[in-house]
Amino acid sequence: MKGRLELAVFAAGGVTRHPLPAEGKVILGRAEETDIRIDDGSVSRRHALIHIGPPLRIEDLGSANGTTVRREKGAGGTVRLLDTRVEPGKLVEFGVGDAINLGSTILVVRKLEDEEPEVRGEGSPSSYVIRDEAMKRLYALAERVAEGPISVLLLGETGVGKEVLAETIHRKSPRASGPFLRLNCAALSESLLESELFGHEKGAFTNAVRSKPGLFETAEKGTVFLDEVGELPLGIQVKLLRVLEDRQVMRVGGLAPRPIDVRFVSATNRDLAFEVQKGTFRQDLYFRLNGIALSIPPLRERRSEIEPLARTFAARAAASIGRSPLEITREALAAMTSYEWPGNVRELRNAIERAVVLCEGAIRPEDLVLEGRVQGTASSPRNVPLTGTVPLTPMDPSLSPFSIAADDATSQLRGSVVDTASLGSLREELGSLERQRMIDALEKCAGNQTAAAAMLGMPRRTFVSKLSAYNIPRPRKKG
């Protein structure tokens, strides 16, 4: 809806977006009961209150670290930023695009246009930048895969653009006129996930006052995108396997299954074959989801796309907060090209959006907050995939997975074969690197586990479980 607003929250190296109501008040803080929860140690439990007008106004609620509004002021052809501290209990007017500091966290209100839906991936598929030759081959291959009904598994590090590729497959398929259902498997509890996926009958549980179709039913004749599928609880994995095999769903409290006609596209940044070995992911479900696997290379392996992506994100971000188009200096482009981008396209977009909010006139290296990790010095490994498609035991040939790598010059489907000894050493090396990255993130976030997980682009539940797996002491909560 044109004119609607959202609040972008920049914290712990990441950004979250929250749609704002048309009018009313929104409480911001670290406490669970706030309207928008900001899990950052510099933010008070009840930090500030936004009054949604017009005009937009903000009120500090007696926070420990204060609230500041940063406005852009122009005079004589120059642009400068002016900070205004918000006194507790007083209202300070601000506008779309003004930066608000709650402690060390930055907020900015931006407009949601008609062409920019509230649910987004790393970019709009219709305008997604594809310049790298390997990516061109990958997308050409995805269009061929889209024509058939086979299940697709998308592999790649967090933030590489798996959702964008999934939507491209949907738009290029015979199901393009049907719904495209995005589902983050890590975002819901097991009980809620079951009810949402499969639906429920009236009286199936407390407060089930009427029957409700599940999300799988609502996606009829369309595509279901299961993001972070590696996070599915084992109980839900069993039920999902039955859906894939029978193409039927059983509502919670139901007596008879209901047929569905949907296509499944899944995505993960985890090594599902390794999860199968650990017993946390079902082998039969793995092979059902992995009809064909497409591996998306990380941004550091397709550096030719960094500049055009940065310019695209900068133009969109500036337009959304009412700023004129911004120049990106050559020094900033050089810094971005040299940086390893452990968070990939998502991290690039977040860095650019933050820079657009904070910069004066042009985006410079100091506006990007890249933490000095440039090519050759990054803590994340280069050319080491975080996922794989490794058959564990002989299976029914009809279920054998295919792995399609982006750099496969012959563009042919090929089975994955990996030497088990080299695979073991690779996992040990990767585990050691990941452990150190987690420790570094915790140090940078003052022990805040949620913020550290967000910095790494990792679901919090996965982050916490890996703390135990890597024997990393869990930080104590500060009172």
GROMACS .gro file of C-alpha atoms in nm:
model
  479
    1MET     CA    1   0.000   0.000   0.000
    2LYS     CA    2   0.155   0.331  -0.108
    3GLY     CA    3   0.254   0.557   0.178
    4ARG     CA    4   0.285   0.284   0.441
    5LEU     CA    5   0.585   0.304   0.670
    6GLU     CA    6   0.831   0.057   0.816
    7LEU     CA    7   1.098   0.088   1.084
    8ALA     CA    8   1.444  -0.040   0.994
    9VAL     CA    9   1.655  -0.134   1.299
   10PHE     CA   10   2.032  -0.151   1.249
   11ALA     CA   11   2.190  -0.345   1.536
   12ALA     CA   12   2.476  -0.594   1.582
   13GLY     CA   13   2.583  -0.569   1.218
   14GLY     CA   14   2.237  -0.667   1.087
   15VAL     CA   15   1.906  -0.504   1.007
   16THR     CA   16   1.549  -0.601   1.087
   17ARG     CA   17   1.238  -0.439   0.941
   18HIS     CA   18   0.907  -0.384   1.115
   19PRO     CA   19   0.591  -0.250   0.946
   20LEU     CA   20   0.440   0.042   1.136
   21PRO     CA   21   0.066   0.099   1.192
   22ALA     CA   22  -0.107   0.387   1.016
   23GLU     CA   23  -0.151   0.567   1.348
   24GLY     CA   24  -0.099   0.520   1.721
   25LYS     CA   25   0.202   0.461   1.945
   26VAL     CA   26   0.484   0.206   1.924
   27ILE     CA   27   0.700   0.122   2.226
   28LEU     CA   28   1.064   0.033   2.157
   29GLY     CA   29   1.293  -0.150   2.397
   30ARG     CA   30   1.467  -0.468   2.506
   31ALA     CA   31   1.176  -0.608   2.709
   32GLU     CA   32   0.960  -0.887   2.570
   33GLU     CA   33   0.638  -0.687   2.616
   34THR     CA   34   0.745  -0.395   2.394
   35ASP     CA   35   0.583  -0.348   2.052
   36ILE     CA   36   0.919  -0.370   1.873
   37ARG     CA   37   1.181  -0.562   2.069
   38ILE     CA   38   1.545  -0.462   2.013
   39ASP     CA   39   1.778  -0.718   2.165
   40ASP     CA   40   2.080  -0.495   2.218
   41GLY     CA   41   2.260  -0.430   2.546
   42SER     CA   42   2.273  -0.054   2.486
   43VAL     CA   43   1.892  -0.036   2.461
   44SER     CA   44   1.686  -0.005   2.781
   45ARG     CA   45   1.397  -0.238   2.856
   46ARG     CA   46   1.149   0.042   2.775
   47HIS     CA   47   1.363   0.285   2.583
   48ALA     CA   48   1.150   0.508   2.362
   49LEU     CA   49   0.801   0.567   2.224
   50ILE     CA   50   0.720   0.658   1.863
   51HIS     CA   51   0.404   0.864   1.811
   52ILE     CA   52   0.281   0.800   1.456
   53GLY     CA   53   0.120   1.110   1.314
   54PRO     CA   54   0.142   1.304   1.108
   55PRO     CA   55   0.377   1.428   1.231
   56LEU     CA   56   0.616   1.154   1.343
   57ARG     CA   57   0.747   1.218   1.694
   58ILE     CA   58   0.966   1.029   1.936
   59GLU     CA   59   0.974   1.033   2.315
   60ASP     CA   60   1.251   0.900   2.540
   61LEU     CA   61   1.113   0.693   2.831
   62GLY     CA   62   1.398   0.763   3.071
   63SER     CA   63   1.651   0.533   2.902
   64ALA     CA   64   2.001   0.477   3.038
   65ASN     CA   65   2.189   0.556   2.716
   66GLY     CA   66   1.960   0.821   2.570
   67THR     CA   67   1.785   0.886   2.241
   68THR     CA   68   1.921   1.108   1.964
   69VAL     CA   69   1.765   1.222   1.635
   70ARG     CA   70   2.004   1.293   1.346
   71ARG     CA   71   1.868   1.515   1.071
   72GLU     CA   72   2.014   1.605   0.735
   73LYS     CA   73   2.057   1.980   0.687
   74GLY     CA   74   2.147   2.141   0.355
   75ALA     CA   75   2.279   2.490   0.302
   76GLY     CA   76   2.481   2.650   0.024
   77GLY     CA   77   2.500   2.329  -0.175
   78THR     CA   78   2.650   2.132   0.116
   79VAL     CA   79   2.492   1.866   0.332
   80ARG     CA   80   2.561   1.813   0.702
   81LEU     CA   81   2.405   1.609   0.981
   82LEU     CA   82   2.267   1.767   1.297
   83ASP     CA   83   2.214   1.565   1.617
   84THR     CA   84   1.932   1.649   1.858
   85ARG     CA   85   1.915   1.477   2.196
   86VAL     CA   86   1.565   1.378   2.307
   87GLU     CA   87   1.502   1.480   2.667
   88PRO     CA   88   1.303   1.224   2.871
   89GLY     CA   89   0.930   1.290   2.859
   90LYS     CA   90   0.952   1.542   2.573
   91LEU     CA   91   0.840   1.488   2.213
   92VAL     CA   92   1.081   1.555   1.927
   93GLU     CA   93   0.951   1.563   1.572
   94PHE     CA   94   1.138   1.369   1.305
   95GLY     CA   95   1.086   1.273   0.944
   96VAL     CA   96   1.117   0.978   0.711
   97GLY     CA   97   1.488   0.914   0.660
   98ASP     CA   98   1.609   1.074   0.983
   99ALA     CA   99   1.840   0.849   1.186
  100ILE     CA  100   1.744   0.780   1.547
  101ASN     CA  101   1.999   0.644   1.794
  102LEU     CA  102   1.882   0.432   2.086
  103GLY     CA  103   2.213   0.376   2.259
  104SER     CA  104   2.433   0.228   1.986
  105THR     CA  105   2.137   0.104   1.779
  106ILE     CA  106   2.025   0.305   1.476
  107LEU     CA  107   1.662   0.330   1.362
  108VAL     CA  108   1.521   0.485   1.048
  109VAL     CA  109   1.162   0.513   0.927
  110ARG     CA  110   1.125   0.451   0.554
  111LYS     CA  111   0.839   0.433   0.307
  112LEU     CA  112   0.700   0.111   0.163
  113GLU     CA  113   0.607   0.167  -0.199
  114ASP     CA  114   0.353  -0.031  -0.405
  115GLU     CA  115   0.627  -0.217  -0.588
  116GLU     CA  116   0.813  -0.308  -0.270
  117PRO     CA  117   0.621  -0.576  -0.078
  118GLU     CA  118   0.668  -0.612   0.295
  119VAL     CA  119   0.797  -0.969   0.259
  120ARG     CA  120   1.125  -0.953   0.073
  121GLY     CA  121   1.435  -1.159   0.014
  122GLU     CA  122   1.777  -1.018  -0.070
  123GLY     CA  123   1.633  -0.832  -0.366
  124SER     CA  124   1.349  -0.818  -0.612
  125PRO     CA  125   1.378  -1.099  -0.869
  126SER     CA  126   1.262  -0.869  -1.147
  127SER     CA  127   1.559  -0.637  -1.093
  128TYR     CA  128   1.816  -0.869  -0.935
  129VAL     CA  129   2.170  -0.810  -1.056
  130ILE     CA  130   2.324  -1.106  -1.238
  131ARG     CA  131   2.662  -1.021  -1.392
  132ASP     CA  132   2.889  -1.309  -1.292
  133GLU     CA  133   2.924  -1.580  -1.559
  134ALA     CA  134   2.874  -1.861  -1.307
  135MET     CA  135   2.554  -1.695  -1.183
  136LYS     CA  136   2.429  -1.654  -1.539
  137ARG     CA  137   2.478  -2.027  -1.596
  138LEU     CA  138   2.310  -2.105  -1.264
  139TYR     CA  139   2.002  -1.898  -1.346
  140ALA     CA  140   1.983  -2.044  -1.697
  141LEU     CA  141   1.993  -2.388  -1.539
  142ALA     CA  142   1.727  -2.286  -1.286
  143GLU     CA  143   1.493  -2.190  -1.570
  144ARG     CA  144   1.530  -2.538  -1.717
  145VAL     CA  145   1.468  -2.698  -1.378
  146ALA     CA  146   1.162  -2.478  -1.329
  147GLU     CA  147   0.980  -2.642  -1.617
  148GLY     CA  148   0.945  -2.978  -1.441
  149PRO     CA  149   0.771  -3.080  -1.116
  150ILE     CA  150   1.078  -3.215  -0.934
  151SER     CA  151   1.163  -3.087  -0.584
  152VAL     CA  152   1.458  -2.848  -0.570
  153LEU     CA  153   1.708  -2.794  -0.287
  154LEU     CA  154   1.897  -2.464  -0.288
  155LEU     CA  155   2.236  -2.464  -0.115
  156GLY     CA  156   2.459  -2.177  -0.013
  157GLU     CA  157   2.581  -1.961   0.268
  158THR     CA  158   2.343  -1.730   0.446
  159GLY     CA  159   2.246  -1.425   0.245
  160VAL     CA  160   2.355  -1.543  -0.101
  161GLY     CA  161   2.009  -1.504  -0.254
  162LYS     CA  162   1.839  -1.842  -0.211
  163GLU     CA  163   1.493  -1.687  -0.175
  164VAL     CA  164   1.543  -1.482  -0.491
  165LEU     CA  165   1.639  -1.795  -0.686
  166ALA     CA  166   1.342  -1.983  -0.540
  167GLU     CA  167   1.103  -1.712  -0.656
  168THR     CA  168   1.269  -1.712  -0.998
  169ILE     CA  169   1.205  -2.087  -1.028
  170HIS     CA  170   0.840  -2.026  -0.936
  171ARG     CA  171   0.798  -1.741  -1.188
  172LYS     CA  172   0.954  -1.949  -1.468
  173SER     CA  173   0.745  -2.258  -1.392
  174PRO     CA  174   0.399  -2.360  -1.515
  175ARG     CA  175   0.280  -2.269  -1.162
  176ALA     CA  176   0.367  -1.900  -1.201
  177SER     CA  177   0.002  -1.795  -1.182
  178GLY     CA  178  -0.040  -1.980  -0.852
  179PRO     CA  179   0.071  -1.866  -0.505
  180PHE     CA  180   0.433  -1.853  -0.393
  181LEU     CA  181   0.440  -1.939  -0.022
  182ARG     CA  182   0.751  -1.845   0.176
  183LEU     CA  183   0.799  -2.028   0.507
  184ASN     CA  184   1.091  -1.981   0.745
  185CYS     CA  185   1.122  -2.315   0.921
  186ALA     CA  186   1.329  -2.167   1.206
  187ALA     CA  187   1.082  -1.894   1.296
  188LEU     CA  188   0.804  -2.102   1.456
  189SER     CA  189   0.786  -2.346   1.745
  190GLU     CA  190   0.713  -2.710   1.665
  191SER     CA  191   0.351  -2.699   1.786
  192LEU     CA  192   0.274  -2.375   1.603
  193LEU     CA  193   0.458  -2.495   1.293
  194GLU     CA  194   0.243  -2.808   1.274
  195SER     CA  195  -0.081  -2.612   1.305
  196GLU     CA  196   0.029  -2.353   1.049
  197LEU     CA  197   0.155  -2.605   0.794
  198PHE     CA  198  -0.119  -2.863   0.813
  199GLY     CA  199  -0.414  -2.664   0.950
  200HIS     CA  200  -0.656  -2.782   1.218
  201GLU     CA  201  -1.014  -2.883   1.267
  202LYS     CA  202  -1.258  -2.712   1.499
  203GLY     CA  203  -1.201  -2.822   1.858
  204ALA     CA  204  -0.859  -2.978   1.785
  205PHE     CA  205  -0.712  -2.778   2.075
  206THR     CA  206  -0.800  -2.491   2.307
  207ASN     CA  207  -0.916  -2.181   2.117
  208ALA     CA  208  -0.965  -2.375   1.793
  209VAL     CA  209  -1.315  -2.235   1.754
  210ARG     CA  210  -1.327  -2.297   1.380
  211SER     CA  211  -1.153  -2.511   1.120
  212LYS     CA  212  -0.852  -2.355   0.951
  213PRO     CA  213  -0.675  -2.474   0.634
  214GLY     CA  214  -0.298  -2.509   0.661
  215LEU     CA  215  -0.045  -2.318   0.456
  216PHE     CA  216   0.013  -2.617   0.231
  217GLU     CA  217  -0.355  -2.611   0.135
  218THR     CA  218  -0.348  -2.236   0.066
  219ALA     CA  219  -0.057  -2.287  -0.176
  220GLU     CA  220  -0.266  -2.510  -0.404
  221LYS     CA  221  -0.139  -2.508  -0.766
  222GLY     CA  222   0.160  -2.303  -0.652
  223THR     CA  223   0.505  -2.336  -0.496
  224VAL     CA  224   0.603  -2.380  -0.130
  225PHE     CA  225   0.945  -2.238  -0.038
  226LEU     CA  226   1.083  -2.397   0.279
  227ASP     CA  227   1.363  -2.168   0.392
  228GLU     CA  228   1.610  -2.296   0.654
  229VAL     CA  229   1.466  -2.645   0.609
  230GLY     CA  230   1.755  -2.787   0.812
  231GLU     CA  231   1.597  -2.630   1.123
  232LEU     CA  232   1.282  -2.845   1.105
  233PRO     CA  233   1.218  -3.048   1.423
  234LEU     CA  234   1.227  -3.425   1.372
  235GLY     CA  235   0.855  -3.456   1.450
  236ILE     CA  236   0.766  -3.218   1.168
  237GLN     CA  237   1.016  -3.389   0.936
  238VAL     CA  238   0.814  -3.712   0.961
  239LYS     CA  239   0.492  -3.534   0.867
  240LEU     CA  240   0.657  -3.340   0.585
  241LEU     CA  241   0.796  -3.664   0.440
  242ARG     CA  242   0.444  -3.806   0.430
  243VAL     CA  243   0.323  -3.496   0.245
  244LEU     CA  244   0.601  -3.527  -0.012
  245GLU     CA  245   0.530  -3.896  -0.069
  246ASP     CA  246   0.148  -3.894  -0.068
  247ARG     CA  247   0.074  -3.533  -0.169
  248GLN     CA  248  -0.184  -3.524   0.109
  249VAL     CA  249  -0.209  -3.335   0.437
  250MET     CA  250  -0.380  -3.433   0.758
  251ARG     CA  251  -0.510  -3.142   0.961
  252VAL     CA  252  -0.451  -3.142   1.336
  253GLY     CA  253  -0.758  -3.316   1.480
  254GLY     CA  254  -0.865  -3.434   1.134
  255LEU     CA  255  -0.993  -3.780   1.041
  256ALA     CA  256  -0.916  -3.793   0.668
  257PRO     CA  257  -0.625  -3.658   0.462
  258ARG     CA  258  -0.676  -3.383   0.205
  259PRO     CA  259  -0.502  -3.393  -0.135
  260ILE     CA  260  -0.276  -3.102  -0.232
  261ASP     CA  261  -0.105  -3.000  -0.555
  262VAL     CA  262   0.209  -2.800  -0.469
  263ARG     CA  263   0.574  -2.796  -0.567
  264PHE     CA  264   0.843  -2.782  -0.300
  265VAL     CA  265   1.158  -2.572  -0.319
  266SER     CA  266   1.378  -2.588  -0.008
  267ALA     CA  267   1.685  -2.396   0.104
  268THR     CA  268   1.952  -2.439   0.368
  269ASN     CA  269   2.294  -2.307   0.465
  270ARG     CA  270   2.365  -2.627   0.655
  271ASP     CA  271   2.533  -2.950   0.545
  272LEU     CA  272   2.225  -3.172   0.548
  273ALA     CA  273   2.428  -3.484   0.473
  274PHE     CA  274   2.628  -3.419   0.788
  275GLU     CA  275   2.304  -3.354   0.980
  276VAL     CA  276   2.179  -3.694   0.859
  277GLN     CA  277   2.494  -3.858   0.996
  278LYS     CA  278   2.436  -3.684   1.331
  279GLY     CA  279   2.076  -3.803   1.336
  280THR     CA  280   1.923  -3.455   1.339
  281PHE     CA  281   1.781  -3.478   0.987
  282ARG     CA  282   1.601  -3.773   0.829
  283GLN     CA  283   1.783  -3.935   0.538
  284ASP     CA  284   1.461  -4.024   0.356
  285LEU     CA  285   1.338  -3.663   0.377
  286TYR     CA  286   1.678  -3.538   0.263
  287PHE     CA  287   1.657  -3.741  -0.057
  288ARG     CA  288   1.294  -3.644  -0.116
  289LEU     CA  289   1.376  -3.273  -0.093
  290ASN     CA  290   1.698  -3.314  -0.290
  291GLY     CA  291   1.554  -3.409  -0.628
  292ILE     CA  292   1.791  -3.154  -0.780
  293ALA     CA  293   2.030  -2.933  -0.582
  294LEU     CA  294   2.147  -2.591  -0.700
  295SER     CA  295   2.450  -2.444  -0.524
  296ILE     CA  296   2.474  -2.063  -0.513
  297PRO     CA  297   2.831  -1.928  -0.487
  298PRO     CA  298   2.908  -1.672  -0.214
  299LEU     CA  299   2.943  -1.305  -0.305
  300ARG     CA  300   3.323  -1.314  -0.255
  301GLU     CA  301   3.341  -1.552  -0.553
  302ARG     CA  302   3.140  -1.320  -0.779
  303ARG     CA  303   3.296  -0.982  -0.708
  304SER     CA  304   3.188  -0.842  -1.043
  305GLU     CA  305   2.838  -0.813  -0.899
  306ILE     CA  306   2.936  -0.608  -0.592
  307GLU     CA  307   2.939  -0.267  -0.758
  308PRO     CA  308   2.611  -0.298  -0.953
  309LEU     CA  309   2.441  -0.449  -0.647
  310ALA     CA  310   2.569  -0.166  -0.427
  311ARG     CA  311   2.445   0.099  -0.669
  312THR     CA  312   2.105  -0.070  -0.694
  313PHE     CA  313   2.066  -0.094  -0.316
  314ALA     CA  314   2.185   0.265  -0.266
  315ALA     CA  315   1.930   0.400  -0.516
  316ARG     CA  316   1.645   0.208  -0.353
  317ALA     CA  317   1.746   0.303   0.001
  318ALA     CA  318   1.783   0.671  -0.085
  319ALA     CA  319   1.444   0.680  -0.258
  320SER     CA  320   1.274   0.507   0.036
  321ILE     CA  321   1.383   0.782   0.281
  322GLY     CA  322   1.340   1.073   0.043
  323ARG     CA  323   1.710   1.142  -0.024
  324SER     CA  324   1.853   1.237  -0.361
  325PRO     CA  325   2.057   0.971  -0.543
  326LEU     CA  326   2.392   0.928  -0.368
  327GLU     CA  327   2.737   0.890  -0.520
  328ILE     CA  328   2.953   0.598  -0.408
  329THR     CA  329   3.317   0.705  -0.400
  330ARG     CA  330   3.589   0.505  -0.570
  331GLU     CA  331   3.746   0.439  -0.231
  332ALA     CA  332   3.419   0.294  -0.101
  333LEU     CA  333   3.384   0.073  -0.409
  334ALA     CA  334   3.742  -0.047  -0.362
  335ALA     CA  335   3.673  -0.128   0.003
  336MET     CA  336   3.360  -0.323  -0.089
  337THR     CA  337   3.537  -0.514  -0.364
  338SER     CA  338   3.818  -0.614  -0.125
  339TYR     CA  339   3.585  -0.717   0.157
  340GLU     CA  340   3.500  -1.086   0.202
  341TRP     CA  341   3.125  -1.039   0.275
  342PRO     CA  342   3.063  -1.330   0.515
  343GLY     CA  343   2.695  -1.231   0.513
  344ASN     CA  344   2.693  -1.210   0.131
  345VAL     CA  345   2.425  -1.009  -0.053
  346ARG     CA  346   2.219  -0.956   0.261
  347GLU     CA  347   2.520  -0.806   0.442
  348LEU     CA  348   2.597  -0.584   0.142
  349ARG     CA  349   2.241  -0.456   0.136
  350ASN     CA  350   2.245  -0.388   0.511
  351ALA     CA  351   2.579  -0.204   0.486
  352ILE     CA  352   2.455   0.013   0.200
  353GLU     CA  353   2.124   0.094   0.371
  354ARG     CA  354   2.310   0.194   0.687
  355ALA     CA  355   2.554   0.406   0.485
  356VAL     CA  356   2.270   0.584   0.306
  357VAL     CA  357   2.124   0.681   0.643
  358LEU     CA  358   2.452   0.806   0.794
  359CYS     CA  359   2.655   0.949   0.505
  360GLU     CA  360   2.687   1.317   0.417
  361GLY     CA  361   2.658   1.373   0.043
  362ALA     CA  362   2.839   1.059  -0.075
  363ILE     CA  363   2.907   0.708   0.053
  364ARG     CA  364   3.266   0.676   0.177
  365PRO     CA  365   3.455   0.378   0.323
  366GLU     CA  366   3.398   0.498   0.680
  367ASP     CA  367   3.020   0.490   0.623
  368LEU     CA  368   3.022   0.117   0.543
  369VAL     CA  369   3.140  -0.027   0.879
  370LEU     CA  370   3.318  -0.325   0.722
  371GLU     CA  371   3.527  -0.404   1.032
  372GLY     CA  372   3.849  -0.422   0.830
  373ARG     CA  373   3.791  -0.773   0.695
  374VAL     CA  374   3.934  -0.743   0.345
  375GLN     CA  375   4.042  -0.999   0.093
  376GLY     CA  376   4.298  -1.240   0.235
  377THR     CA  377   4.232  -1.149   0.602
  378ALA     CA  378   3.874  -1.257   0.655
  379SER     CA  379   3.789  -1.496   0.929
  380SER     CA  380   3.554  -1.690   0.705
  381PRO     CA  381   3.700  -1.946   0.464
  382ARG     CA  382   3.718  -1.880   0.093
  383ASN     CA  383   3.606  -2.137  -0.160
  384VAL     CA  384   3.476  -2.362   0.117
  385PRO     CA  385   3.106  -2.441   0.083
  386LEU     CA  386   2.901  -2.457   0.400
  387THR     CA  387   2.672  -2.714   0.247
  388GLY     CA  388   2.702  -3.025   0.038
  389THR     CA  389   2.507  -3.304  -0.127
  390VAL     CA  390   2.680  -3.621  -0.016
  391PRO     CA  391   2.494  -3.954  -0.055
  392LEU     CA  392   2.544  -4.157   0.263
  393THR     CA  393   2.425  -4.501   0.161
  394PRO     CA  394   2.292  -4.657  -0.158
  395MET     CA  395   1.929  -4.557  -0.214
  396ASP     CA  396   1.651  -4.621  -0.458
  397PRO     CA  397   1.791  -4.489  -0.791
  398SER     CA  398   1.475  -4.285  -0.839
  399LEU     CA  399   1.567  -4.089  -0.526
  400SER     CA  400   1.936  -4.036  -0.603
  401PRO     CA  401   2.024  -3.668  -0.562
  402PHE     CA  402   2.187  -3.453  -0.826
  403SER     CA  403   2.411  -3.162  -0.743
  404ILE     CA  404   2.440  -2.874  -0.988
  405ALA     CA  405   2.729  -2.640  -0.915
  406ALA     CA  406   2.731  -2.285  -1.049
  407ASP     CA  407   3.077  -2.331  -1.202
  408ASP     CA  408   2.990  -2.651  -1.388
  409ALA     CA  409   3.105  -2.549  -1.735
  410THR     CA  410   2.923  -2.833  -1.902
  411SER     CA  411   2.595  -2.741  -1.728
  412GLN     CA  412   2.518  -3.109  -1.683
  413LEU     CA  413   2.348  -3.282  -1.391
  414ARG     CA  414   2.602  -3.480  -1.195
  415GLY     CA  415   2.597  -3.697  -0.884
  416SER     CA  416   2.798  -3.577  -0.583
  417VAL     CA  417   3.094  -3.796  -0.488
  418VAL     CA  418   3.322  -3.686  -0.203
  419ASP     CA  419   3.615  -3.876  -0.052
  420THR     CA  420   3.524  -3.946   0.310
  421ALA     CA  421   3.874  -3.879   0.447
  422SER     CA  422   3.902  -3.538   0.282
  423LEU     CA  423   3.544  -3.465   0.383
  424GLY     CA  424   3.630  -3.533   0.746
  425SER     CA  425   3.932  -3.301   0.745
  426LEU     CA  426   3.729  -3.034   0.566
  427ARG     CA  427   3.459  -3.053   0.831
  428GLU     CA  428   3.718  -3.026   1.108
  429GLU     CA  429   3.873  -2.721   0.945
  430LEU     CA  430   3.533  -2.564   0.881
  431GLY     CA  431   3.421  -2.639   1.236
  432SER     CA  432   3.732  -2.473   1.378
  433LEU     CA  433   3.675  -2.164   1.166
  434GLU     CA  434   3.308  -2.147   1.256
  435ARG     CA  435   3.387  -2.185   1.628
  436GLN     CA  436   3.631  -1.893   1.613
  437ARG     CA  437   3.377  -1.678   1.425
  438MET     CA  438   3.119  -1.746   1.695
  439ILE     CA  439   3.365  -1.651   1.970
  440ASP     CA  440   3.457  -1.331   1.782
  441ALA     CA  441   3.089  -1.242   1.734
  442LEU     CA  442   3.016  -1.292   2.104
  443GLU     CA  443   3.306  -1.063   2.196
  444LYS     CA  444   3.188  -0.793   1.956
  445CYS     CA  445   2.832  -0.817   2.089
  446ALA     CA  446   2.935  -0.814   2.458
  447GLY     CA  447   2.808  -1.170   2.508
  448ASN     CA  448   2.464  -1.105   2.356
  449GLN     CA  449   2.379  -1.439   2.191
  450THR     CA  450   2.088  -1.308   1.982
  451ALA     CA  451   2.298  -1.021   1.846
  452ALA     CA  452   2.594  -1.252   1.777
  453ALA     CA  453   2.368  -1.494   1.588
  454ALA     CA  454   2.226  -1.205   1.383
  455MET     CA  455   2.579  -1.082   1.303
  456LEU     CA  456   2.664  -1.426   1.162
  457GLY     CA  457   2.331  -1.459   0.981
  458MET     CA  458   2.256  -1.769   1.186
  459PRO     CA  459   1.923  -1.865   1.349
  460ARG     CA  460   1.948  -1.814   1.725
  461ARG     CA  461   1.843  -2.173   1.797
  462THR     CA  462   2.125  -2.302   1.577
  463PHE     CA  463   2.372  -2.061   1.737
  464VAL     CA  464   2.285  -2.176   2.090
  465SER     CA  465   2.306  -2.545   1.997
  466LYS     CA  466   2.648  -2.489   1.840
  467LEU     CA  467   2.772  -2.319   2.157
  468SER     CA  468   2.731  -2.656   2.326
  469ALA     CA  469   2.862  -2.855   2.030
  470TYR     CA  470   3.182  -2.645   2.017
  471ASN     CA  471   3.216  -2.630   2.399
  472ILE     CA  472   3.193  -2.252   2.399
  473PRO     CA  473   3.095  -2.124   2.745
  474ARG     CA  474   2.753  -1.957   2.732
  475PRO     CA  475   2.775  -1.596   2.850
  476ARG     CA  476   2.584  -1.502   3.162
  477LYS     CA  477   2.299  -1.255   3.119
  478LYS     CA  478   2.367  -0.914   3.263
  479GLY     CA  479   2.109  -0.789   3.507
   0.00000   0.00000   0.00000
